[in-house]
């Protein structure tokens, strides 16, 4: 995973063929310090998207819960429900595999259905964040119910349903992440989301859940903590959906807007702005306002020269 993130960051400029990348290459960065400046500029552009940050934090909360349950699940079955080692590991492993495959496919199918036919970027991002919020809420309730299971079979059934709901958020979440950043920095956005989800997600969760179980002398308390933590994902994804609904998916101040304002004319402003598939309604309005100011300035200069 780490080498893939490094390659993603290192070779973004080399393998990018997006027309926005060619447009936004100025100023050109050279050398080590220039590469660092270019990288920091891309990271800043990614983090300007409030929707992306919210979806990324929700994804981290999701990884926190899934990582903690995956590590401590067999231990919970053995110590709390007195299941054998084979039943605990094999049963939970099979449940994770099947729910992972089915949940991911179901989430992708549901995302396409909710977004509708021929959706724009904002529609896809809004549909993805909405599905994530709903399915994570269902998953949180299911995890809380799992804490009250009194048999191995009931625990595995409730945990399978919980994982099914949680894994249904993976495809919509990735759609939301990629739809809320400009095309030319999507690889950086993906790298940031993966790094954050591991750093504050599944990396510390086993330690924290284990410490809670030791302090309370009960695994049920640790499971309830995971259910409550999942509500953070519900809140983040709900806020992201609301923000996308109000302001659109992509950052309104993306650098490529300046290009369209400076190059377009009054006759082809709509054609030029529609060239970029990631521009939404907010960006179009901003580009039009800037174009009007530019035309007024040129008209004033023309009148002054005529006099």
PDB file of C-alpha atoms in Angstrom:
ATOM      1  CA  UNK A   1       0.000   0.000   0.000  1.00  0.00           C
ATOM      2  CA  UNK A   2       2.747   2.454   0.957  1.00  0.00           C
ATOM      3  CA  UNK A   3       4.748   1.954  -2.285  1.00  0.00           C
ATOM      4  CA  UNK A   4       1.591   2.527  -4.328  1.00  0.00           C
ATOM      5  CA  UNK A   5       0.935   5.808  -2.515  1.00  0.00           C
ATOM      6  CA  UNK A   6       4.538   6.920  -3.093  1.00  0.00           C
ATOM      7  CA  UNK A   7       4.357   6.069  -6.801  1.00  0.00           C
ATOM      8  CA  UNK A   8       1.007   7.823  -7.071  1.00  0.00           C
ATOM      9  CA  UNK A   9       2.510  11.021  -5.670  1.00  0.00           C
ATOM     10  CA  UNK A  10       5.845  10.741  -7.502  1.00  0.00           C
ATOM     11  CA  UNK A  11       4.583  10.038 -11.015  1.00  0.00           C
ATOM     12  CA  UNK A  12       1.416  12.112 -11.128  1.00  0.00           C
ATOM     13  CA  UNK A  13       2.905  14.701 -13.465  1.00  0.00           C
ATOM     14  CA  UNK A  14       4.652  12.154 -15.675  1.00  0.00           C
ATOM     15  CA  UNK A  15       1.593  10.064 -16.498  1.00  0.00           C
ATOM     16  CA  UNK A  16      -1.118  12.728 -16.467  1.00  0.00           C
ATOM     17  CA  UNK A  17      -2.804  13.364 -19.836  1.00  0.00           C
ATOM     18  CA  UNK A  18      -5.614  15.607 -18.610  1.00  0.00           C
ATOM     19  CA  UNK A  19      -6.014  18.858 -20.590  1.00  0.00           C
ATOM     20  CA  UNK A  20      -6.308  20.735 -17.303  1.00  0.00           C
ATOM     21  CA  UNK A  21      -2.802  19.578 -16.372  1.00  0.00           C
ATOM     22  CA  UNK A  22      -1.369  21.190 -19.497  1.00  0.00           C
ATOM     23  CA  UNK A  23      -3.279  24.377 -18.794  1.00  0.00           C
ATOM     24  CA  UNK A  24      -2.218  24.609 -15.168  1.00  0.00           C
ATOM     25  CA  UNK A  25       1.463  23.752 -15.576  1.00  0.00           C
ATOM     26  CA  UNK A  26       2.543  27.378 -15.209  1.00  0.00           C
ATOM     27  CA  UNK A  27       4.502  28.172 -13.190  1.00  0.00           C
ATOM     28  CA  UNK A  28       6.775  25.216 -13.954  1.00  0.00           C
ATOM     29  CA  UNK A  29       8.481  23.717 -10.910  1.00  0.00           C
ATOM     30  CA  UNK A  30      12.021  22.398 -11.266  1.00  0.00           C
ATOM     31  CA  UNK A  31      14.389  20.668  -8.901  1.00  0.00           C
ATOM     32  CA  UNK A  32      13.684  19.133  -5.519  1.00  0.00           C
ATOM     33  CA  UNK A  33      12.367  22.330  -3.968  1.00  0.00           C
ATOM     34  CA  UNK A  34      10.204  22.922  -7.026  1.00  0.00           C
ATOM     35  CA  UNK A  35       8.778  19.416  -6.799  1.00  0.00           C
ATOM     36  CA  UNK A  36       7.953  19.995  -3.141  1.00  0.00           C
ATOM     37  CA  UNK A  37       6.270  23.289  -3.987  1.00  0.00           C
ATOM     38  CA  UNK A  38       4.257  21.625  -6.728  1.00  0.00           C
ATOM     39  CA  UNK A  39       3.220  18.837  -4.401  1.00  0.00           C
ATOM     40  CA  UNK A  40       2.182  21.267  -1.669  1.00  0.00           C
ATOM     41  CA  UNK A  41       0.208  23.279  -4.210  1.00  0.00           C
ATOM     42  CA  UNK A  42      -1.707  20.174  -5.279  1.00  0.00           C
ATOM     43  CA  UNK A  43      -2.351  19.151  -1.677  1.00  0.00           C
ATOM     44  CA  UNK A  44      -3.646  22.630  -0.893  1.00  0.00           C
ATOM     45  CA  UNK A  45      -5.960  22.462  -3.889  1.00  0.00           C
ATOM     46  CA  UNK A  46      -7.322  19.104  -2.714  1.00  0.00           C
ATOM     47  CA  UNK A  47      -7.870  20.271   0.859  1.00  0.00           C
ATOM     48  CA  UNK A  48      -9.742  23.348  -0.360  1.00  0.00           C
ATOM     49  CA  UNK A  49     -12.681  21.049  -1.049  1.00  0.00           C
ATOM     50  CA  UNK A  50     -14.744  20.895   2.127  1.00  0.00           C
ATOM     51  CA  UNK A  51     -16.797  18.041   0.694  1.00  0.00           C
ATOM     52  CA  UNK A  52     -13.657  15.996   0.082  1.00  0.00           C
ATOM     53  CA  UNK A  53     -12.409  16.576   3.634  1.00  0.00           C
ATOM     54  CA  UNK A  54     -15.745  15.506   5.138  1.00  0.00           C
ATOM     55  CA  UNK A  55     -15.980  12.376   2.997  1.00  0.00           C
ATOM     56  CA  UNK A  56     -12.360  11.540   3.819  1.00  0.00           C
ATOM     57  CA  UNK A  57     -13.001  11.846   7.570  1.00  0.00           C
ATOM     58  CA  UNK A  58     -16.075   9.650   7.234  1.00  0.00           C
ATOM     59  CA  UNK A  59     -13.989   7.058   5.407  1.00  0.00           C
ATOM     60  CA  UNK A  60     -11.430   7.166   8.226  1.00  0.00           C
ATOM     61  CA  UNK A  61     -14.162   6.535  10.810  1.00  0.00           C
ATOM     62  CA  UNK A  62     -15.391   3.617   8.699  1.00  0.00           C
ATOM     63  CA  UNK A  63     -11.888   2.111   8.603  1.00  0.00           C
ATOM     64  CA  UNK A  64     -11.565   2.620  12.355  1.00  0.00           C
ATOM     65  CA  UNK A  65     -14.613   0.467  13.049  1.00  0.00           C
ATOM     66  CA  UNK A  66     -13.911  -2.203  10.439  1.00  0.00           C
ATOM     67  CA  UNK A  67     -10.254  -2.482  11.445  1.00  0.00           C
ATOM     68  CA  UNK A  68     -11.039  -2.850  15.128  1.00  0.00           C
ATOM     69  CA  UNK A  69     -13.744  -5.456  14.581  1.00  0.00           C
ATOM     70  CA  UNK A  70     -11.581  -7.429  12.154  1.00  0.00           C
ATOM     71  CA  UNK A  71      -8.729  -7.677  14.660  1.00  0.00           C
ATOM     72  CA  UNK A  72     -10.762  -8.363  17.801  1.00  0.00           C
ATOM     73  CA  UNK A  73     -13.687 -10.284  16.285  1.00  0.00           C
ATOM     74  CA  UNK A  74     -12.229 -13.792  16.803  1.00  0.00           C
ATOM     75  CA  UNK A  75     -11.121 -12.869  20.318  1.00  0.00           C
ATOM     76  CA  UNK A  76     -14.633 -11.682  21.175  1.00  0.00           C
ATOM     77  CA  UNK A  77     -16.100 -14.978  19.973  1.00  0.00           C
ATOM     78  CA  UNK A  78     -13.615 -17.032  21.984  1.00  0.00           C
ATOM     79  CA  UNK A  79     -13.661 -15.075  25.244  1.00  0.00           C
ATOM     80  CA  UNK A  80     -17.258 -13.845  25.416  1.00  0.00           C
ATOM     81  CA  UNK A  81     -19.179 -16.606  23.623  1.00  0.00           C
ATOM     82  CA  UNK A  82     -16.698 -19.456  24.214  1.00  0.00           C
ATOM     83  CA  UNK A  83     -16.444 -20.418  20.553  1.00  0.00           C
ATOM     84  CA  UNK A  84     -13.597 -22.604  19.359  1.00  0.00           C
ATOM     85  CA  UNK A  85     -10.613 -21.160  17.541  1.00  0.00           C
ATOM     86  CA  UNK A  86     -11.684 -22.761  14.256  1.00  0.00           C
ATOM     87  CA  UNK A  87     -15.259 -21.488  14.457  1.00  0.00           C
ATOM     88  CA  UNK A  88     -14.158 -17.995  15.464  1.00  0.00           C
ATOM     89  CA  UNK A  89     -11.563 -17.493  12.740  1.00  0.00           C
ATOM     90  CA  UNK A  90     -13.248 -19.413   9.923  1.00  0.00           C
ATOM     91  CA  UNK A  91     -16.752 -18.136  10.613  1.00  0.00           C
ATOM     92  CA  UNK A  92     -15.766 -14.492  10.860  1.00  0.00           C
ATOM     93  CA  UNK A  93     -13.383 -14.809   7.914  1.00  0.00           C
ATOM     94  CA  UNK A  94     -16.065 -16.236   5.629  1.00  0.00           C
ATOM     95  CA  UNK A  95     -18.528 -13.590   6.781  1.00  0.00           C
ATOM     96  CA  UNK A  96     -16.026 -10.843   5.969  1.00  0.00           C
ATOM     97  CA  UNK A  97     -15.240 -12.229   2.508  1.00  0.00           C
ATOM     98  CA  UNK A  98     -18.827 -12.733   1.381  1.00  0.00           C
ATOM     99  CA  UNK A  99     -20.164  -9.497   2.830  1.00  0.00           C
ATOM    100  CA  UNK A 100     -17.205  -7.604   1.373  1.00  0.00           C
ATOM    101  CA  UNK A 101     -17.908  -8.833  -2.151  1.00  0.00           C
ATOM    102  CA  UNK A 102     -21.689  -8.522  -1.974  1.00  0.00           C
ATOM    103  CA  UNK A 103     -21.647  -5.237  -0.079  1.00  0.00           C
ATOM    104  CA  UNK A 104     -19.226  -3.564  -2.472  1.00  0.00           C
ATOM    105  CA  UNK A 105     -21.222  -4.651  -5.515  1.00  0.00           C
ATOM    106  CA  UNK A 106     -24.501  -3.617  -3.899  1.00  0.00           C
ATOM    107  CA  UNK A 107     -23.092  -0.203  -2.998  1.00  0.00           C
ATOM    108  CA  UNK A 108     -21.918   0.410  -6.558  1.00  0.00           C
ATOM    109  CA  UNK A 109     -25.256  -0.664  -8.017  1.00  0.00           C
ATOM    110  CA  UNK A 110     -27.168   1.483  -5.536  1.00  0.00           C
ATOM    111  CA  UNK A 111     -24.961   4.484  -6.277  1.00  0.00           C
ATOM    112  CA  UNK A 112     -25.758   4.250  -9.991  1.00  0.00           C
ATOM    113  CA  UNK A 113     -29.469   3.921  -9.294  1.00  0.00           C
ATOM    114  CA  UNK A 114     -29.626   6.886  -6.929  1.00  0.00           C
ATOM    115  CA  UNK A 115     -27.540   9.130  -9.199  1.00  0.00           C
ATOM    116  CA  UNK A 116     -29.909   8.467 -12.105  1.00  0.00           C
ATOM    117  CA  UNK A 117     -29.266   8.436 -15.838  1.00  0.00           C
ATOM    118  CA  UNK A 118     -26.473  10.631 -17.220  1.00  0.00           C
ATOM    119  CA  UNK A 119     -25.609  12.206 -13.852  1.00  0.00           C
ATOM    120  CA  UNK A 120     -23.240  15.136 -13.529  1.00  0.00           C
ATOM    121  CA  UNK A 121     -20.383  15.281 -11.046  1.00  0.00           C
ATOM    122  CA  UNK A 122     -22.435  16.880  -8.289  1.00  0.00           C
ATOM    123  CA  UNK A 123     -25.227  14.319  -8.664  1.00  0.00           C
ATOM    124  CA  UNK A 124     -22.792  11.422  -8.351  1.00  0.00           C
ATOM    125  CA  UNK A 125     -21.071  12.949  -5.325  1.00  0.00           C
ATOM    126  CA  UNK A 126     -24.374  13.773  -3.641  1.00  0.00           C
ATOM    127  CA  UNK A 127     -25.746  10.285  -4.276  1.00  0.00           C
ATOM    128  CA  UNK A 128     -22.563   8.669  -2.977  1.00  0.00           C
ATOM    129  CA  UNK A 129     -22.454  10.670   0.249  1.00  0.00           C
ATOM    130  CA  UNK A 130     -26.172  10.107   0.855  1.00  0.00           C
ATOM    131  CA  UNK A 131     -25.820   6.338   0.459  1.00  0.00           C
ATOM    132  CA  UNK A 132     -22.782   6.336   2.744  1.00  0.00           C
ATOM    133  CA  UNK A 133     -24.671   8.212   5.463  1.00  0.00           C
ATOM    134  CA  UNK A 134     -27.704   5.915   5.325  1.00  0.00           C
ATOM    135  CA  UNK A 135     -25.810   2.624   5.145  1.00  0.00           C
ATOM    136  CA  UNK A 136     -23.369   3.631   7.880  1.00  0.00           C
ATOM    137  CA  UNK A 137     -26.301   4.520  10.148  1.00  0.00           C
ATOM    138  CA  UNK A 138     -27.757   1.064   9.523  1.00  0.00           C
ATOM    139  CA  UNK A 139     -24.342  -0.440  10.212  1.00  0.00           C
ATOM    140  CA  UNK A 140     -24.004   1.461  13.496  1.00  0.00           C
ATOM    141  CA  UNK A 141     -27.360   0.146  14.726  1.00  0.00           C
ATOM    142  CA  UNK A 142     -26.428  -3.384  13.685  1.00  0.00           C
ATOM    143  CA  UNK A 143     -23.105  -3.200  15.508  1.00  0.00           C
ATOM    144  CA  UNK A 144     -24.897  -2.037  18.652  1.00  0.00           C
ATOM    145  CA  UNK A 145     -27.223  -5.042  18.331  1.00  0.00           C
ATOM    146  CA  UNK A 146     -24.215  -7.332  17.934  1.00  0.00           C
ATOM    147  CA  UNK A 147     -23.014  -6.303  21.392  1.00  0.00           C
ATOM    148  CA  UNK A 148     -26.124  -7.954  22.875  1.00  0.00           C
ATOM    149  CA  UNK A 149     -25.685 -11.298  21.068  1.00  0.00           C
ATOM    150  CA  UNK A 150     -25.706 -14.282  23.445  1.00  0.00           C
ATOM    151  CA  UNK A 151     -24.708 -17.041  21.031  1.00  0.00           C
ATOM    152  CA  UNK A 152     -22.104 -17.629  18.349  1.00  0.00           C
ATOM    153  CA  UNK A 153     -24.676 -17.981  15.586  1.00  0.00           C
ATOM    154  CA  UNK A 154     -26.459 -14.771  16.527  1.00  0.00           C
ATOM    155  CA  UNK A 155     -23.162 -12.911  16.756  1.00  0.00           C
ATOM    156  CA  UNK A 156     -22.066 -14.076  13.294  1.00  0.00           C
ATOM    157  CA  UNK A 157     -25.451 -13.231  11.759  1.00  0.00           C
ATOM    158  CA  UNK A 158     -25.552  -9.745  13.255  1.00  0.00           C
ATOM    159  CA  UNK A 159     -21.914  -9.105  12.418  1.00  0.00           C
ATOM    160  CA  UNK A 160     -22.472 -10.245   8.820  1.00  0.00           C
ATOM    161  CA  UNK A 161     -25.389  -7.850   8.457  1.00  0.00           C
ATOM    162  CA  UNK A 162     -23.303  -5.045   9.958  1.00  0.00           C
ATOM    163  CA  UNK A 163     -20.382  -5.696   7.618  1.00  0.00           C
ATOM    164  CA  UNK A 164     -22.743  -5.906   4.657  1.00  0.00           C
ATOM    165  CA  UNK A 165     -24.069  -2.436   5.445  1.00  0.00           C
ATOM    166  CA  UNK A 166     -20.596  -1.021   6.070  1.00  0.00           C
ATOM    167  CA  UNK A 167     -19.017  -2.461   2.927  1.00  0.00           C
ATOM    168  CA  UNK A 168     -21.881  -1.004   0.908  1.00  0.00           C
ATOM    169  CA  UNK A 169     -20.313   2.404   1.516  1.00  0.00           C
ATOM    170  CA  UNK A 170     -16.954   1.676  -0.132  1.00  0.00           C
ATOM    171  CA  UNK A 171     -17.947   2.235  -3.774  1.00  0.00           C
ATOM    172  CA  UNK A 172     -20.129   5.333  -3.128  1.00  0.00           C
ATOM    173  CA  UNK A 173     -17.430   6.772  -0.877  1.00  0.00           C
ATOM    174  CA  UNK A 174     -14.762   6.436  -3.565  1.00  0.00           C
ATOM    175  CA  UNK A 175     -17.112   8.000  -6.103  1.00  0.00           C
ATOM    176  CA  UNK A 176     -17.630  10.909  -3.731  1.00  0.00           C
ATOM    177  CA  UNK A 177     -13.908  11.326  -3.116  1.00  0.00           C
ATOM    178  CA  UNK A 178     -13.050  11.404  -6.808  1.00  0.00           C
ATOM    179  CA  UNK A 179     -15.977  13.676  -7.682  1.00  0.00           C
ATOM    180  CA  UNK A 180     -15.115  16.405  -5.182  1.00  0.00           C
ATOM    181  CA  UNK A 181     -11.629  17.270  -6.464  1.00  0.00           C
ATOM    182  CA  UNK A 182     -10.510  18.569  -9.886  1.00  0.00           C
ATOM    183  CA  UNK A 183      -9.355  15.969 -12.386  1.00  0.00           C
ATOM    184  CA  UNK A 184      -5.708  17.015 -12.390  1.00  0.00           C
ATOM    185  CA  UNK A 185      -5.233  16.336  -8.644  1.00  0.00           C
ATOM    186  CA  UNK A 186      -7.366  13.229  -8.222  1.00  0.00           C
ATOM    187  CA  UNK A 187      -4.348  10.995  -7.660  1.00  0.00           C
ATOM    188  CA  UNK A 188      -3.215  13.239  -4.799  1.00  0.00           C
ATOM    189  CA  UNK A 189      -6.745  13.191  -3.438  1.00  0.00           C
ATOM    190  CA  UNK A 190      -6.810   9.409  -3.521  1.00  0.00           C
ATOM    191  CA  UNK A 191      -3.409   9.209  -1.829  1.00  0.00           C
ATOM    192  CA  UNK A 192      -4.489  11.637   0.900  1.00  0.00           C
ATOM    193  CA  UNK A 193      -7.711   9.737   1.564  1.00  0.00           C
ATOM    194  CA  UNK A 194      -5.869   6.416   1.849  1.00  0.00           C
ATOM    195  CA  UNK A 195      -3.213   7.856   4.131  1.00  0.00           C
ATOM    196  CA  UNK A 196      -5.699   9.594   6.424  1.00  0.00           C
ATOM    197  CA  UNK A 197      -7.984   6.556   6.600  1.00  0.00           C
ATOM    198  CA  UNK A 198      -5.088   4.403   7.811  1.00  0.00           C
ATOM    199  CA  UNK A 199      -3.446   7.008  10.031  1.00  0.00           C
ATOM    200  CA  UNK A 200      -6.536   7.824  12.099  1.00  0.00           C
ATOM    201  CA  UNK A 201      -8.567   4.775  11.093  1.00  0.00           C
ATOM    202  CA  UNK A 202      -7.542   1.130  11.221  1.00  0.00           C
ATOM    203  CA  UNK A 203      -4.054   1.865  12.600  1.00  0.00           C
ATOM    204  CA  UNK A 204      -5.045   3.037  16.121  1.00  0.00           C
ATOM    205  CA  UNK A 205      -8.435   1.304  16.370  1.00  0.00           C
ATOM    206  CA  UNK A 206      -7.267  -2.162  17.568  1.00  0.00           C
ATOM    207  CA  UNK A 207      -5.233  -0.583  20.362  1.00  0.00           C
ATOM    208  CA  UNK A 208      -8.042   1.736  21.449  1.00  0.00           C
ATOM    209  CA  UNK A 209     -10.740  -0.939  21.376  1.00  0.00           C
ATOM    210  CA  UNK A 210      -8.486  -3.360  23.232  1.00  0.00           C
ATOM    211  CA  UNK A 211      -7.751  -0.760  25.901  1.00  0.00           C
ATOM    212  CA  UNK A 212     -11.473  -0.070  26.334  1.00  0.00           C
ATOM    213  CA  UNK A 213     -12.199  -3.784  26.694  1.00  0.00           C
ATOM    214  CA  UNK A 214      -9.436  -4.164  29.299  1.00  0.00           C
ATOM    215  CA  UNK A 215     -10.592  -1.136  31.269  1.00  0.00           C
ATOM    216  CA  UNK A 216     -14.261  -2.166  31.278  1.00  0.00           C
ATOM    217  CA  UNK A 217     -13.635  -5.926  31.517  1.00  0.00           C
ATOM    218  CA  UNK A 218     -16.236  -6.390  28.791  1.00  0.00           C
ATOM    219  CA  UNK A 219     -16.063  -6.736  25.032  1.00  0.00           C
ATOM    220  CA  UNK A 220     -19.648  -5.511  24.767  1.00  0.00           C
ATOM    221  CA  UNK A 221     -18.510  -2.054  25.840  1.00  0.00           C
ATOM    222  CA  UNK A 222     -15.827  -2.058  23.155  1.00  0.00           C
ATOM    223  CA  UNK A 223     -18.385  -3.048  20.512  1.00  0.00           C
ATOM    224  CA  UNK A 224     -20.741  -0.299  21.659  1.00  0.00           C
ATOM    225  CA  UNK A 225     -17.843   2.144  21.404  1.00  0.00           C
ATOM    226  CA  UNK A 226     -17.346   1.050  17.787  1.00  0.00           C
ATOM    227  CA  UNK A 227     -21.042   1.634  17.096  1.00  0.00           C
ATOM    228  CA  UNK A 228     -20.872   5.129  18.575  1.00  0.00           C
ATOM    229  CA  UNK A 229     -17.695   5.867  16.618  1.00  0.00           C
ATOM    230  CA  UNK A 230     -19.508   4.875  13.433  1.00  0.00           C
ATOM    231  CA  UNK A 231     -21.912   7.736  14.085  1.00  0.00           C
ATOM    232  CA  UNK A 232     -19.007  10.087  13.332  1.00  0.00           C
ATOM    233  CA  UNK A 233     -18.972   8.692   9.805  1.00  0.00           C
ATOM    234  CA  UNK A 234     -22.724   9.239   9.585  1.00  0.00           C
ATOM    235  CA  UNK A 235     -22.278  12.871  10.635  1.00  0.00           C
ATOM    236  CA  UNK A 236     -19.375  13.542   8.244  1.00  0.00           C
ATOM    237  CA  UNK A 237     -21.096  11.984   5.232  1.00  0.00           C
ATOM    238  CA  UNK A 238     -24.374  13.750   6.028  1.00  0.00           C
ATOM    239  CA  UNK A 239     -22.607  17.117   6.212  1.00  0.00           C
ATOM    240  CA  UNK A 240     -20.812  16.341   2.951  1.00  0.00           C
ATOM    241  CA  UNK A 241     -24.130  15.565   1.247  1.00  0.00           C
ATOM    242  CA  UNK A 242     -25.602  18.825   2.532  1.00  0.00           C
ATOM    243  CA  UNK A 243     -22.570  20.825   1.405  1.00  0.00           C
ATOM    244  CA  UNK A 244     -22.623  19.266  -2.073  1.00  0.00           C
ATOM    245  CA  UNK A 245     -26.341  19.958  -2.371  1.00  0.00           C
ATOM    246  CA  UNK A 246     -25.823  23.638  -1.550  1.00  0.00           C
ATOM    247  CA  UNK A 247     -22.520  24.437  -3.278  1.00  0.00           C
ATOM    248  CA  UNK A 248     -21.810  21.646  -5.762  1.00  0.00           C
ATOM    249  CA  UNK A 249     -19.111  19.001  -5.775  1.00  0.00           C
ATOM    250  CA  UNK A 250     -15.952  20.698  -7.076  1.00  0.00           C
ATOM    251  CA  UNK A 251     -14.115  23.592  -5.432  1.00  0.00           C
ATOM    252  CA  UNK A 252     -15.513  26.835  -6.928  1.00  0.00           C
ATOM    253  CA  UNK A 253     -12.067  28.481  -6.877  1.00  0.00           C
ATOM    254  CA  UNK A 254     -10.287  25.764  -8.863  1.00  0.00           C
ATOM    255  CA  UNK A 255      -7.369  27.253 -10.859  1.00  0.00           C
ATOM    256  CA  UNK A 256      -8.675  26.145 -14.251  1.00  0.00           C
ATOM    257  CA  UNK A 257     -11.580  28.625 -13.936  1.00  0.00           C
ATOM    258  CA  UNK A 258      -9.106  31.440 -14.593  1.00  0.00           C
ATOM    259  CA  UNK A 259      -8.165  29.866 -17.899  1.00  0.00           C
ATOM    260  CA  UNK A 260     -11.716  29.818 -19.162  1.00  0.00           C
ATOM    261  CA  UNK A 261     -12.306  33.405 -18.073  1.00  0.00           C
ATOM    262  CA  UNK A 262      -9.190  34.668 -19.838  1.00  0.00           C
ATOM    263  CA  UNK A 263      -9.612  32.653 -23.042  1.00  0.00           C
ATOM    264  CA  UNK A 264     -13.353  32.631 -23.619  1.00  0.00           C
ATOM    265  CA  UNK A 265     -15.351  35.305 -25.400  1.00  0.00           C
ATOM    266  CA  UNK A 266     -18.949  36.393 -25.005  1.00  0.00           C
ATOM    267  CA  UNK A 267     -20.039  34.215 -27.928  1.00  0.00           C
ATOM    268  CA  UNK A 268     -18.495  30.963 -26.748  1.00  0.00           C
ATOM    269  CA  UNK A 269     -18.455  31.319 -22.951  1.00  0.00           C
ATOM    270  CA  UNK A 270     -20.957  28.474 -22.546  1.00  0.00           C
ATOM    271  CA  UNK A 271     -19.027  26.248 -24.929  1.00  0.00           C
ATOM    272  CA  UNK A 272     -15.720  26.888 -23.195  1.00  0.00           C
ATOM    273  CA  UNK A 273     -17.038  26.336 -19.695  1.00  0.00           C
ATOM    274  CA  UNK A 274     -18.764  23.117 -20.712  1.00  0.00           C
ATOM    275  CA  UNK A 275     -15.442  21.751 -22.015  1.00  0.00           C
ATOM    276  CA  UNK A 276     -14.353  20.884 -18.491  1.00  0.00           C
ATOM    277  CA  UNK A 277     -16.495  17.992 -17.186  1.00  0.00           C
ATOM    278  CA  UNK A 278     -15.779  18.825 -13.545  1.00  0.00           C
ATOM    279  CA  UNK A 279     -17.070  22.392 -13.645  1.00  0.00           C
ATOM    280  CA  UNK A 280     -20.389  22.733 -11.860  1.00  0.00           C
ATOM    281  CA  UNK A 281     -23.023  25.441 -11.692  1.00  0.00           C
ATOM    282  CA  UNK A 282     -21.144  27.490  -9.101  1.00  0.00           C
ATOM    283  CA  UNK A 283     -17.998  27.613 -11.223  1.00  0.00           C
ATOM    284  CA  UNK A 284     -19.970  28.580 -14.315  1.00  0.00           C
ATOM    285  CA  UNK A 285     -21.572  31.483 -12.477  1.00  0.00           C
ATOM    286  CA  UNK A 286     -18.210  32.665 -11.161  1.00  0.00           C
ATOM    287  CA  UNK A 287     -16.646  32.422 -14.614  1.00  0.00           C
ATOM    288  CA  UNK A 288     -19.500  34.407 -16.116  1.00  0.00           C
ATOM    289  CA  UNK A 289     -19.178  37.156 -13.487  1.00  0.00           C
ATOM    290  CA  UNK A 290     -15.455  37.452 -14.104  1.00  0.00           C
ATOM    291  CA  UNK A 291     -16.054  37.547 -17.837  1.00  0.00           C
ATOM    292  CA  UNK A 292     -18.541  40.385 -17.436  1.00  0.00           C
ATOM    293  CA  UNK A 293     -16.045  42.376 -15.363  1.00  0.00           C
ATOM    294  CA  UNK A 294     -13.376  41.795 -18.000  1.00  0.00           C
ATOM    295  CA  UNK A 295     -15.669  42.992 -20.786  1.00  0.00           C
ATOM    296  CA  UNK A 296     -16.611  46.114 -18.833  1.00  0.00           C
ATOM    297  CA  UNK A 297     -12.941  46.885 -18.288  1.00  0.00           C
ATOM    298  CA  UNK A 298     -12.179  46.466 -21.993  1.00  0.00           C
ATOM    299  CA  UNK A 299     -15.155  48.648 -22.911  1.00  0.00           C
ATOM    300  CA  UNK A 300     -13.939  51.369 -20.569  1.00  0.00           C
ATOM    301  CA  UNK A 301     -10.449  51.248 -22.063  1.00  0.00           C
ATOM    302  CA  UNK A 302     -11.912  51.415 -25.570  1.00  0.00           C
ATOM    303  CA  UNK A 303     -13.983  54.476 -24.686  1.00  0.00           C
ATOM    304  CA  UNK A 304     -10.973  56.196 -23.132  1.00  0.00           C
ATOM    305  CA  UNK A 305      -8.862  55.556 -26.217  1.00  0.00           C
ATOM    306  CA  UNK A 306     -11.622  56.820 -28.511  1.00  0.00           C
ATOM    307  CA  UNK A 307     -11.766  60.114 -26.660  1.00  0.00           C
TER     308      UNK A 307
END
